[in-house]
């Protein structure tokens, strides 16, 4: 499973300060830590750290790719202009995070994905919000995938994210979100699109000391349903170990007594 590191986000004090100070070393330390911990892609989110979101996105992309040429990046914003600004300067393999299923946004961002040869992540929500039923989530995923394929994008360059809601507020949807992952992998297209989640959302509002447990338990449940990638904190070692163990049990890695070590050696 692809680990997308979530820590290069302007909502964190450390990153916010590094952006304000134009401190490249600190930004690169955040990236290096995540790569060491097993991230295969770095999510870049300006957050509320700066007034100039486009310029800050460009500075972050340039700072990271200067040191890590070729390492996969995700530009993460709800604003098309911020995503486009990042794409303009990005030389590395890149994922657009994200579009929704709203017509105008979808057309614009699929166009940018084609123009910049980027992968694209689609959230299964539209102008009516996040659907509460899993079939509606899958239908919005199908819409995003179909339009992407009509624009000439390969289905495997499309990531669909069923939008994980906090268990505290959407407990009755936790199973449906997993079923949406399963349907997206089995019922939409062959080859199937990829699936992704922003995992930490699940434990939003859960007492701090319980969050990691909730995160890793849900990650294992999602993995069993066909999850391909997750935006997580790779420094959460128990989370990553649970992921590695789930992959072993899904027969995605040959068994050895030191399977955690073997996985980390191959992916670190
Ligand atoms: N799907 C996709 N992209 C996403 C999300 C998603 N990008 C943004 C977000 N959701 C994923 N990234 C994060 C990054 C950090 C945290 C959660 C999600 C996090 N938040 C702390 C919390 O929840 O309490 C607060 C951080 C702080 O202020 O210190 O750790 O769903 N495609």
Short mmCIF file of C-alpha atoms and ligand atoms in Angstrom, two decimals:
data_model
loop_
_atom_site.label_atom_id
_atom_site.label_comp_id
_atom_site.label_asym_id
_atom_site.label_seq_id
_atom_site.Cartn_x
_atom_site.Cartn_y
_atom_site.Cartn_z
CA UNK A 1 0.00 0.00 0.00
CA UNK A 2 1.19 3.47 -0.82
CA UNK A 3 1.78 5.62 2.26
CA UNK A 4 1.16 9.30 1.50
CA UNK A 5 2.78 11.36 4.26
CA UNK A 6 0.43 14.01 5.70
CA UNK A 7 2.89 16.02 7.82
CA UNK A 8 3.91 18.69 5.29
CA UNK A 9 0.77 20.66 6.10
CA UNK A 10 0.62 24.33 7.03
CA UNK A 11 -1.88 23.58 9.77
CA UNK A 12 0.97 22.15 11.85
CA UNK A 13 2.84 24.73 13.90
CA UNK A 14 6.25 23.42 12.84
CA UNK A 15 5.45 23.72 9.14
CA UNK A 16 3.65 27.03 9.53
CA UNK A 17 6.74 28.50 11.22
CA UNK A 18 9.11 27.06 8.61
CA UNK A 19 6.99 28.64 5.87
CA UNK A 20 6.97 32.02 7.66
CA UNK A 21 10.77 31.82 8.15
CA UNK A 22 11.38 30.46 4.60
CA UNK A 23 13.34 27.75 6.37
CA UNK A 24 14.06 25.13 3.70
CA UNK A 25 16.07 22.88 6.03
CA UNK A 26 13.11 22.50 8.37
CA UNK A 27 10.74 21.71 5.46
CA UNK A 28 13.22 19.12 4.17
CA UNK A 29 13.53 17.60 7.66
CA UNK A 30 9.75 17.05 7.73
CA UNK A 31 10.02 15.35 4.33
CA UNK A 32 13.09 13.23 5.20
CA UNK A 33 11.46 11.94 8.39
CA UNK A 34 8.40 10.80 6.48
CA UNK A 35 10.48 9.08 3.79
CA UNK A 36 12.54 7.32 6.48
CA UNK A 37 9.31 6.14 8.08
CA UNK A 38 8.09 4.60 4.81
CA UNK A 39 6.21 7.31 2.92
CA UNK A 40 6.16 6.66 -0.85
CA UNK A 41 4.58 10.03 -1.62
CA UNK A 42 4.61 13.40 0.16
CA UNK A 43 1.36 15.34 0.42
CA UNK A 44 1.91 19.12 0.26
CA UNK A 45 -0.82 21.25 1.82
CA UNK A 46 -0.29 24.97 2.44
CA UNK A 47 -3.18 25.09 4.88
CA UNK A 48 -3.74 28.46 6.49
CA UNK A 49 -0.05 29.11 6.93
CA UNK A 50 0.24 31.94 4.42
CA UNK A 51 -1.83 34.62 2.71
CA UNK A 52 -0.19 33.80 -0.64
CA UNK A 53 -1.30 30.20 -1.01
CA UNK A 54 -0.21 29.86 -4.65
CA UNK A 55 3.27 31.24 -4.05
CA UNK A 56 3.67 29.12 -0.93
CA UNK A 57 2.58 25.97 -2.75
CA UNK A 58 5.19 26.70 -5.44
CA UNK A 59 7.90 27.35 -2.87
CA UNK A 60 7.13 24.08 -1.09
CA UNK A 61 7.09 22.05 -4.32
CA UNK A 62 10.35 23.60 -5.49
CA UNK A 63 12.00 23.17 -2.10
CA UNK A 64 11.10 19.48 -1.93
CA UNK A 65 11.90 18.50 -5.52
CA UNK A 66 15.25 20.27 -5.47
CA UNK A 67 16.37 17.81 -2.77
CA UNK A 68 14.27 14.79 -3.89
CA UNK A 69 14.07 14.79 -7.69
CA UNK A 70 11.73 12.09 -8.94
CA UNK A 71 10.05 11.49 -5.60
CA UNK A 72 6.23 11.39 -5.96
CA UNK A 73 4.40 14.45 -4.60
CA UNK A 74 0.74 15.27 -4.03
CA UNK A 75 -0.41 18.87 -4.33
CA UNK A 76 -3.24 19.17 -1.81
CA UNK A 77 -5.75 22.01 -1.88
CA UNK A 78 -9.46 22.58 -2.35
CA UNK A 79 -8.61 25.55 -4.59
CA UNK A 80 -8.02 24.96 -8.31
CA UNK A 81 -5.65 27.97 -8.55
CA UNK A 82 -3.42 26.61 -5.77
CA UNK A 83 -3.29 23.17 -7.39
CA UNK A 84 -2.49 24.70 -10.78
CA UNK A 85 0.27 26.85 -9.27
CA UNK A 86 1.88 23.72 -7.82
CA UNK A 87 1.56 21.80 -11.09
CA UNK A 88 3.22 24.60 -13.05
CA UNK A 89 6.49 24.18 -11.18
CA UNK A 90 6.37 20.45 -10.38
CA UNK A 91 8.85 18.25 -12.26
CA UNK A 92 8.33 15.16 -10.09
CA UNK A 93 5.56 12.59 -10.57
CA UNK A 94 2.51 14.33 -9.13
CA UNK A 95 -0.97 13.58 -7.82
CA UNK A 96 -3.64 16.28 -7.89
CA UNK A 97 -5.36 16.13 -4.47
CA UNK A 98 -8.18 16.70 -5.15
CA UNK A 99 -11.18 17.20 -7.37
CA UNK A 100 -14.79 16.57 -6.43
CA UNK A 101 -17.58 15.29 -8.68
CA UNK A 102 -18.87 18.85 -9.28
CA UNK A 103 -18.98 19.35 -13.07
CA UNK A 104 -17.06 22.57 -13.37
CA UNK A 105 -14.28 21.64 -10.95
CA UNK A 106 -14.00 18.14 -12.37
CA UNK A 107 -13.65 19.36 -15.96
CA UNK A 108 -11.06 21.93 -15.03
CA UNK A 109 -8.93 19.57 -12.94
CA UNK A 110 -9.17 16.66 -15.37
CA UNK A 111 -7.95 19.08 -18.03
CA UNK A 112 -5.00 20.00 -15.82
CA UNK A 113 -4.27 16.31 -15.13
CA UNK A 114 -4.10 15.68 -18.88
CA UNK A 115 -2.01 18.80 -19.54
CA UNK A 116 0.52 18.11 -16.80
CA UNK A 117 0.44 14.27 -17.03
CA UNK A 118 -0.58 14.13 -13.40
CA UNK A 119 -2.53 11.49 -11.51
CA UNK A 120 -5.75 12.77 -9.99
CA UNK A 121 -7.61 12.02 -6.80
CA UNK A 122 -11.39 12.41 -6.76
CA UNK A 123 -13.44 12.84 -3.60
CA UNK A 124 -16.86 11.24 -3.83
CA UNK A 125 -18.79 14.38 -3.04
CA UNK A 126 -20.56 17.03 -5.14
CA UNK A 127 -22.58 20.22 -4.75
CA UNK A 128 -25.00 18.29 -2.51
CA UNK A 129 -22.19 17.39 -0.10
CA UNK A 130 -20.98 13.97 1.01
CA UNK A 131 -23.58 11.28 0.37
CA UNK A 132 -24.56 9.18 3.37
CA UNK A 133 -25.23 6.01 1.35
CA UNK A 134 -22.38 3.93 -0.04
CA UNK A 135 -24.08 3.42 -3.43
CA UNK A 136 -24.19 7.19 -3.91
CA UNK A 137 -20.50 7.43 -3.02
CA UNK A 138 -19.73 4.73 -5.61
CA UNK A 139 -21.91 6.50 -8.20
CA UNK A 140 -19.96 9.75 -7.75
CA UNK A 141 -16.73 7.76 -8.04
CA UNK A 142 -18.03 6.24 -11.27
CA UNK A 143 -18.82 9.71 -12.62
CA UNK A 144 -15.29 10.94 -11.88
CA UNK A 145 -13.71 7.82 -13.41
CA UNK A 146 -15.90 7.92 -16.54
CA UNK A 147 -15.13 11.57 -17.23
CA UNK A 148 -11.43 10.94 -16.65
CA UNK A 149 -11.43 8.09 -19.16
CA UNK A 150 -13.35 10.20 -21.68
CA UNK A 151 -10.56 12.77 -21.37
CA UNK A 152 -8.02 10.06 -22.20
CA UNK A 153 -6.67 9.49 -18.68
CA UNK A 154 -5.87 5.92 -17.72
CA UNK A 155 -8.13 4.44 -15.02
CA UNK A 156 -5.06 3.56 -12.98
CA UNK A 157 -4.07 7.22 -12.80
CA UNK A 158 -7.34 7.97 -10.99
CA UNK A 159 -7.55 7.65 -7.21
CA UNK A 160 -11.02 7.61 -5.66
CA UNK A 161 -11.47 8.65 -2.03
CA UNK A 162 -14.81 7.80 -0.38
CA UNK A 163 -14.30 10.68 2.11
CA UNK A 164 -13.80 9.29 5.59
CA UNK A 165 -15.97 10.94 8.24
CA UNK A 166 -15.15 10.95 11.96
CA UNK A 167 -16.51 7.92 13.80
CA UNK A 168 -17.72 10.32 16.49
CA UNK A 169 -20.15 11.99 14.08
CA UNK A 170 -20.73 9.38 11.36
CA UNK A 171 -20.48 6.03 13.09
CA UNK A 172 -23.29 4.55 11.00
CA UNK A 173 -21.24 5.25 7.83
CA UNK A 174 -17.98 3.55 8.83
CA UNK A 175 -18.95 0.23 7.25
CA UNK A 176 -20.44 1.93 4.17
CA UNK A 177 -17.19 3.77 3.47
CA UNK A 178 -15.37 0.42 3.46
CA UNK A 179 -17.99 -1.14 1.20
CA UNK A 180 -17.54 1.80 -1.16
CA UNK A 181 -13.82 0.95 -1.39
CA UNK A 182 -14.66 -2.67 -2.22
CA UNK A 183 -17.18 -1.68 -4.91
CA UNK A 184 -14.81 0.85 -6.45
CA UNK A 185 -12.15 -1.87 -6.78
CA UNK A 186 -14.48 -4.60 -8.08
CA UNK A 187 -17.47 -3.05 -9.82
CA UNK A 188 -16.41 0.01 -11.80
CA UNK A 189 -13.84 -0.89 -14.41
CA UNK A 190 -11.13 -3.37 -15.38
CA UNK A 191 -8.42 -2.22 -14.79
CA UNK A 192 -9.84 -0.66 -11.64
CA UNK A 193 -9.05 2.83 -10.44
CA UNK A 194 -7.01 3.21 -7.27
CA UNK A 195 -8.49 3.94 -3.87
CA UNK A 196 -7.30 6.37 -1.20
CA UNK A 197 -8.42 7.70 2.18
CA UNK A 198 -7.45 10.54 4.48
CA UNK A 199 -7.23 8.18 7.42
CA UNK A 200 -6.82 10.58 10.36
CA UNK A 201 -10.34 11.92 9.71
CA UNK A 202 -11.76 8.71 11.21
CA UNK A 203 -10.41 9.54 14.68
CA UNK A 204 -11.18 13.25 14.68
CA UNK A 205 -12.72 14.09 18.05
CA UNK A 206 -11.60 10.79 19.61
CA UNK A 207 -9.52 11.21 22.83
CA UNK A 208 -5.89 11.77 21.86
CA UNK A 209 -4.55 8.58 23.44
CA UNK A 210 -7.07 6.48 21.46
CA UNK A 211 -6.56 8.01 18.03
CA UNK A 212 -3.74 5.80 16.85
CA UNK A 213 -5.66 2.66 17.81
CA UNK A 214 -8.77 3.83 15.95
CA UNK A 215 -6.67 4.85 12.93
CA UNK A 216 -4.80 1.58 12.58
CA UNK A 217 -7.84 -0.59 13.20
CA UNK A 218 -9.78 1.23 10.50
CA UNK A 219 -6.78 1.11 8.15
CA UNK A 220 -6.66 -2.68 8.42
CA UNK A 221 -10.39 -2.91 7.71
CA UNK A 222 -9.98 -0.68 4.64
CA UNK A 223 -6.96 -2.67 3.44
CA UNK A 224 -8.96 -5.88 3.54
CA UNK A 225 -11.50 -4.22 1.23
CA UNK A 226 -8.90 -3.18 -1.35
CA UNK A 227 -7.42 0.12 -0.21
CA UNK A 228 -4.39 1.10 -2.33
CA UNK A 229 -3.14 4.22 -0.55
CA UNK A 230 -3.71 6.33 2.54
CA UNK A 231 -2.77 9.82 3.68
CA UNK A 232 -1.36 9.16 7.16
CA UNK A 233 1.32 10.12 9.64
CA UNK A 234 4.06 7.60 8.74
CA UNK A 235 5.74 8.30 12.09
CA UNK A 236 2.95 6.34 13.79
CA UNK A 237 4.91 3.11 13.93
CA UNK A 238 2.10 0.97 15.23
CA UNK A 239 -0.03 2.16 12.34
CA UNK A 240 2.62 1.25 9.79
CA UNK A 241 3.26 -2.11 11.48
CA UNK A 242 -0.46 -2.89 11.37
CA UNK A 243 -0.46 -2.01 7.68
CA UNK A 244 2.54 -4.24 6.96
CA UNK A 245 0.95 -7.12 8.88
CA UNK A 246 -2.36 -6.71 7.04
CA UNK A 247 -0.50 -6.85 3.72
CA UNK A 248 1.26 -10.02 4.84
CA UNK A 249 -2.08 -11.58 5.73
CA UNK A 250 -3.51 -10.46 2.38
CA UNK A 251 -0.71 -12.50 0.77
CA UNK A 252 0.93 -9.40 -0.72
CA UNK A 253 4.30 -10.19 0.86
CA UNK A 254 6.09 -13.53 1.23
CA UNK A 255 6.10 -14.71 4.83
CA UNK A 256 9.30 -14.59 6.84
CA UNK A 257 9.74 -14.45 10.63
CA UNK A 258 11.14 -10.93 10.23
CA UNK A 259 8.42 -9.69 7.87
CA UNK A 260 8.29 -6.17 9.40
CA UNK A 261 12.02 -5.72 8.99
CA UNK A 262 11.94 -7.13 5.46
CA UNK A 263 9.16 -4.77 4.42
CA UNK A 264 10.84 -1.73 5.94
CA UNK A 265 14.15 -2.64 4.30
CA UNK A 266 12.43 -2.83 0.91
CA UNK A 267 10.37 0.38 1.32
CA UNK A 268 12.46 2.63 3.58
N1 LIG B 1 -8.67 13.03 1.60
C1 LIG B 1 -7.77 13.56 0.75
N2 LIG B 1 -6.90 14.51 1.09
C2 LIG B 1 -6.93 15.02 2.33
C3 LIG B 1 -7.82 14.52 3.28
C4 LIG B 1 -8.73 13.50 2.88
N3 LIG B 1 -6.05 16.00 2.67
C5 LIG B 1 -6.17 16.69 3.94
C6 LIG B 1 -6.61 15.70 5.00
N4 LIG B 1 -7.79 15.01 4.56
C7 LIG B 1 -5.51 14.70 5.27
N5 LIG B 1 -4.41 15.28 5.96
C8 LIG B 1 -4.41 15.43 7.36
C9 LIG B 1 -3.30 15.99 7.92
C10 LIG B 1 -3.21 16.10 9.28
C11 LIG B 1 -4.25 15.71 10.09
C12 LIG B 1 -5.36 15.17 9.52
C13 LIG B 1 -5.45 15.02 8.14
C14 LIG B 1 -4.15 15.88 11.55
N6 LIG B 1 -5.03 16.70 12.14
C15 LIG B 1 -5.07 16.94 13.58
C16 LIG B 1 -6.40 16.48 14.09
O1 LIG B 1 -7.15 15.90 13.33
O2 LIG B 1 -6.64 16.61 15.26
C17 LIG B 1 -4.90 18.39 13.91
C18 LIG B 1 -3.55 18.90 13.57
C19 LIG B 1 -3.08 20.01 14.45
O3 LIG B 1 -3.71 21.07 14.41
O4 LIG B 1 -2.09 19.81 15.15
O5 LIG B 1 -3.29 15.34 12.20
O6 LIG B 1 -9.57 13.00 3.65
N7 LIG B 1 -7.74 13.05 -0.49
#
